[in-house]
C-alpha cells in the first residue's frame, strides 16, 4: 500500500470503538508493536491515532491496520485530504 502521509513521517488513522482510556492504551500498544514505529499518539476525543515512523523506514500501514483490527479496533488510514487541521474546541479549562 502506498503511504498516505499527512505530515512528514506520520500516518494518521481513524479508529472505531475507542471509548475509554483503557481502549486508548490498547490501541497505542497495538500500534507501537508494529516494526518501524517510533511513537504513537492517540486522541481519544477524535478517535484518531498518529503513528510516527523511524527515519529511513518504509511505513507499514497494512501491518498497522492489521494490528489495530486484531486488537479489536477497526481502523482506516486517513488520506491527507481528510485530515482536519482545525484545532479542537475541547479544553480542560472549560467546565
C-alpha positions as a printed NumPy array, in Angstrom:
array([[  0.   ,   0.   ,   0.   ],
       [  1.38 ,   3.415,  -0.852],
       [  1.89 ,   5.626,   2.144],
       [ -0.602,   8.499,   2.62 ],
       [  1.449,  10.725,   4.88 ],
       [ -0.296,  13.756,   6.316],
       [  2.913,  15.107,   7.866],
       [  6.482,  14.042,   7.233],
       [  6.949,  10.53 ,   8.597],
       [  3.475,  10.328,  10.164],
       [  0.479,   8.206,   9.2  ],
       [ -2.901,   9.007,  10.705],
       [ -5.707,   6.536,  11.289],
       [ -9.356,   6.804,  12.213],
       [-10.134,   4.158,  14.843],
       [-13.573,   2.875,  15.867],
       [-14.51 ,   1.514,  19.266],
       [-12.274,   3.657,  21.478],
       [-14.44 ,   4.939,  24.302],
       [-12.175,   4.988,  27.357],
       [ -8.56 ,   5.426,  28.413],
       [ -8.088,   1.654,  28.619],
       [ -9.158,   1.368,  24.96 ],
       [ -6.711,   4.125,  24.046],
       [ -3.936,   2.264,  25.887],
       [ -4.716,  -0.953,  23.977],
       [ -4.745,   0.912,  20.662],
       [ -1.416,   2.558,  21.489],
       [  0.167,  -0.768,  22.446],
       [ -1.096,  -2.461,  19.272],
       [  0.238,   0.31 ,  17.032],
       [  3.553,   0.542,  18.902],
       [  4.149,  -3.196,  18.349],
       [  4.441,  -2.708,  14.566],
       [  8.079,  -2.752,  13.393],
       [  9.356,   0.675,  12.389],
       [  7.059,   2.67 ,  14.673],
       [  8.91 ,   5.371,  16.613],
       [  5.93 ,   6.723,  18.562],
       [  2.156,   6.65 ,  18.727],
       [ -0.217,   9.441,  19.712],
       [ -3.814,   8.514,  20.488],
       [ -6.548,  11.171,  20.516],
       [ -9.494,   9.6  ,  22.306],
       [-11.747,  12.636,  21.763],
       [-11.373,  12.485,  17.96 ],
       [-10.87 ,   8.689,  17.662],
       [ -7.633,   9.196,  15.77 ],
       [ -4.173,   7.711,  16.013],
       [ -0.979,   9.255,  14.66 ],
       [  1.905,   6.875,  14.047],
       [  5.348,   8.438,  13.673],
       [  7.844,   6.239,  11.826],
       [ 11.571,   5.958,  12.408],
       [ 13.632,   7.789,   9.772],
       [ 14.603,   5.7  ,   6.742],
       [ 11.833,   3.178,   7.447],
       [  9.139,   2.362,   4.925],
       [  5.842,   2.941,   6.758],
       [  3.929,  -0.292,   7.267],
       [  0.352,   0.927,   7.069],
       [ -1.032,  -2.527,   6.25 ],
       [  0.673,  -4.005,   9.318],
       [ -0.653,  -1.145,  11.434],
       [ -4.195,  -1.723,  10.199],
       [ -3.912,  -5.457,  10.926],
       [ -2.556,  -4.765,  14.424],
       [ -5.353,  -2.32 ,  15.262],
       [ -8.041,  -4.598,  13.839],
       [ -6.612,  -7.617,  15.694],
       [ -6.756,  -5.624,  18.927],
       [-10.493,  -5.173,  18.316],
       [-10.444,  -1.63 ,  16.968],
       [-11.436,  -1.304,  13.301],
       [ -9.274,   1.337,  11.659],
       [ -8.723,   3.052,   8.364],
       [ -5.952,   5.248,   7.047],
       [ -6.825,   8.911,   6.811],
       [ -5.793,  10.393,   3.494],
       [ -4.148,  13.824,   3.738],
       [ -7.264,  15.428,   2.227],
       [ -9.432,  14.017,   5.042],
       [ -7.274,  15.314,   7.869],
       [ -8.981,  18.008,   9.91 ],
       [ -6.313,  20.529,  10.778],
       [ -8.595,  22.793,  12.784],
       [ -7.771,  22.989,  16.484],
       [-10.028,  21.016,  18.78 ],
       [-12.575,  23.108,  20.683],
       [-12.056,  20.885,  23.725],
       [-10.278,  22.447,  26.66 ],
       [ -9.505,  21.124,  30.145],
       [-10.185,  24.648,  31.45 ],
       [-13.833,  24.726,  30.344],
       [-16.1  ,  23.155,  32.914]])
